[in-house]
Every structure is written in structure tokens, then in C-alpha cells.
């Protein structure tokens, strides 16, 4: 792992990092990854990877729910006519 | 004057119902304590300005003859649990001005009971850490020694209860976040079975590990709160369809009925404080004195497995904080720059580090070696535990390898991760666990022991917890 890898990860995770922090994170990550890599030696007895996500269905009923519209819209960083305003993508 | 040091939820309930004191007077007494101590301890990030109004409402309900276990009981809430219309920050700059738009399910339940919310308590940012040193709003100090940490991530909640600044508190536990600060502060910390308490309205850290639970002064109080907050919830599809057992159905004849497993090789390894070992052995002896059978079992070190899944889920869960819909927004030249700047400035160091680590273990090329292997190992471990619980009823370990450390002493993040060695296992497998005060190390620093048991058997934990509590109080 090198600084370039840290920069790639930071870009993928959408986080701006300062030059000093990149170095710190690189050294922290090396130590931490070396440690968690020891998972290789953990014994696995006939098990499949488990992904506990499953669908829970609920009745398709029209229920009155409160959405606190005002609390939500008041916190938009930018808005126009009660709609969230975002920067143009293209 | 109300004596807060000996007060519990159970005794306060009787006194409130008998009109020995009002909820108003009780709340007032706590507000006074908070005012005296919070400047130094920093347990609360905010004390609500309507506490006395809430207490008056509770008094009205009591006057009308209502009685619920938590009616008029002053409670502190960890700052990652939403209360509608109030600030909720997870101790992060990125949510500094965020106001919750709905109630967490646990809050809804507490409101129905008429509990009084005193304020929101400090945590490690987004529940990432083990000392409350990662809060963007200052460290929470240990009331037994203010040069030391409170533990974390529910440090503020544990200190609030320990220093009589709340009668009880809610915390959340991802890898020990209720139990470890409770052990450091000499109080009871209970992590329920995964899925027994709804996570709706709890800010997600590691969704497959997180659970809300109580921090209290006694086991009975933890049982009372759990009785209120547990239950299936349509808003959290991972909640269990059945309720865990809270009362022993069949009262066994004599306590020798229970077998307690102790993973001696894990407890006796280097790196565990000698006073912790000594205290633990004494606790084991006391339990043997009560008639419990102790059995040596083997448990693996689950830290690598825990942290891989933690990093992966944290990086995914924290992706939602992007400055677009709520929270901090730092304006850049374009949308990408908005993201980079907002998240760069808004997240603290530990959050940034774990997001990057999570991105790494989930990236193509490393996925199989880290995340894939961790999930397979997790499945295997769950099977192992089914076997272990056919041999023993309970598992006993110290809660932490050391007592509370000095603030600033641990600069290396890995050294803090290693402190979770006894607590993470319960989260990986999803079983309930209870941390109890078990004595003191030199310098009057509290120590704790932890019981674990199989899914949905909180009844066993409450039973043995009360017995252990009784012998700790009266001496063996």
C-alpha cells in the first residue's frame, strides 16, 4: 500500500484529505490491515458466507403517517419553492 | 432532599406513586446535579430546557392515577437516538445543526410511559471508538478519576448514571459500547439480543451488530427498561418476531442448575491487566460459592473478524452524510467538490479512517480475503456457539482487559481496538450480554465482569446478575 492507494480510496469515499493526514492514515491502515488480515488463520468449519439480508413484506395498506415535512424541508442546505435544490449534474 | 445515591428506578417508582416526592422535584434534583458536575465531566452535550415541563406532565398523569414503570423517571439519551424536534448529532460536526424529524421507536415507547428526557449524552463520533475521545465536542471524563476516559462509545450515558446526573440512560452497543463504559464507570450495562429492540431512529454504525440497551445502577432497573423498549417493529425488519424471555419460566432447584463457561486461555493471555485477572478469579470463586459449576471452554479472538465487518458497514452507512439533504454543507465548484469538502471537513479522524478502511476491504481484489472471509467465519462462529450453549448456560469473561486509561494515552487506533477483545463476540453472534461492577483496581478504578448467554435468554442474565449483585454488595 502506498500514498496513491490512500488517495484512490479517499476519492472513492468522497473525502478530501490533507497531505499530512494521507501519510498518517497510510501508516495507521498498514498496521490495522496487517492485524485484521490474521483472520486468514481463523478456522472455518463447513460454513457458507452469511448475508442476513432478506425481505420482510408488509401489507400494502394506505396508512396515515406523519412525515414532518416542515422539519425536513427546513434543513435543506438550499431550496426553492419547498423543493430541495441541488447543483446541476451535467 | 432526595438522596440520589441510593435511588433506583424501582424505588423511585414507589416513592412517586406514594407521593413521597413529585416527578418535578426529582427532575429538579437531577438538574441541580447536572449543573454542578457537567462542566467538568462533559457527560451531556445538551440538557433540554423543557425538563421541568415534562416532569409536570408526568405529575399530572400520576395524579390521575396512572402508573407505568417509567412514568416521571428522569432518563438520559445517547446522542445517536432521535427525538423528534430536538438536536441529534452523533457527536459529529457533520450533524451539528441537525434536528430529528421523527422519534426513534424506543423514544416513542418511553414517551408513552411518561419518562422524562433530561438531555442527550456524549459519544464517540457515530459510535466509532472506545473512550468518547473521538467526540467532536470534547472528551467525557471518568467520575472516579477525571484524568481518565469514561469509556465509549456510550461514555456520556455511563457517566450520567454513575455520577447521579440521571437515574438511568439509553446507550447503543455495536462492539461493547454499552458494556465497556459501564464497566469503566462502575454501573450496569446491558446489551440485549440483536433484533430484540428496534433500531428505527438509531443512527446506524454497523447495522448487523447495533442494538439499543440500558445503562443503570441495578440489574432490576435494566430489566425494567428492557421490558419497555423491546419488541417487534414494522419499521425495523431485523426485529425478532418473538419476544425474548424476561422471566424464568421454570425456576430451577438450586443455582447449580447453571453451568458457566469460562474461556480461560483468552482471559489468561498476555496483555490482560493483572488486577483484572485477579478480580476476575475472585468473581469466579464467588460464583462457585453460590453453587455454579465452572467449565473451561475455548473461544477464539474475534477482533479481526469484528473490525472487518465494522469497517465495511460503517463506510456504507456513513455514505448518507453527503451535505445534500441535511447537516453540514460546504459549497464547492461542483457537486463532486461539495461531497469531498463536506465529508472531509465534517467527519472526524476516526470516522475518516474507518470509511477508508471499509472502502478498502470491500474493494474488488480484496473483498474475498477480507469481507468474504469475515462473513464465512461469522457463520461458522454462530454454529460454534450453538454447540457451546449445549455445554454451558452462560459464558463469563472480564468486560475489559484494563481499567479506564488516561485521556490521550492511547494514540494508536489499533491499541484502542484491542480493548474490545471480550465484548465484540456477543455482537458478532447476536447474543445478549450483561456487564456488572465487580470491584475496583488500585486507584479506586471500577472493574466489570460480563455474562453472555444464548439468543433470547435475557431471563438467565437477569437472574444471575441479581445474584452476583447481592454477593458483591454483602460480600461473599
mmCIF file of C-alpha atoms in Angstrom, chain A residues 16 87-88, chain B residues 322-323 329-342:
data_model
loop_
_atom_site.group_PDB
_atom_site.id
_atom_site.type_symbol
_atom_site.label_atom_id
_atom_site.label_comp_id
_atom_site.label_asym_id
_atom_site.label_seq_id
_atom_site.Cartn_x
_atom_site.Cartn_y
_atom_site.Cartn_z
ATOM 1 C CA UNK A 16 -10.876 15.323 0.862
ATOM 2 C CA UNK A 87 -26.178 21.557 -8.284
ATOM 3 C CA UNK A 88 -26.544 20.534 -11.860
ATOM 4 C CA UNK B 322 -23.154 13.999 1.937
ATOM 5 C CA UNK B 323 -24.307 17.546 2.641
ATOM 6 C CA UNK B 329 -22.886 21.617 3.600
ATOM 7 C CA UNK B 330 -19.573 23.028 2.350
ATOM 8 C CA UNK B 331 -20.008 24.595 -1.057
ATOM 9 C CA UNK B 332 -17.558 23.713 -3.836
ATOM 10 C CA UNK B 333 -17.353 24.426 -7.561
ATOM 11 C CA UNK B 334 -19.442 21.407 -8.499
ATOM 12 C CA UNK B 335 -21.329 18.528 -6.894
ATOM 13 C CA UNK B 336 -18.231 16.315 -6.572
ATOM 14 C CA UNK B 337 -16.362 19.068 -4.791
ATOM 15 C CA UNK B 338 -19.365 19.618 -2.487
ATOM 16 C CA UNK B 339 -19.100 15.973 -1.434
ATOM 17 C CA UNK B 340 -15.320 15.998 -0.994
ATOM 18 C CA UNK B 341 -15.259 19.181 1.055
ATOM 19 C CA UNK B 342 -18.337 18.467 3.176
#
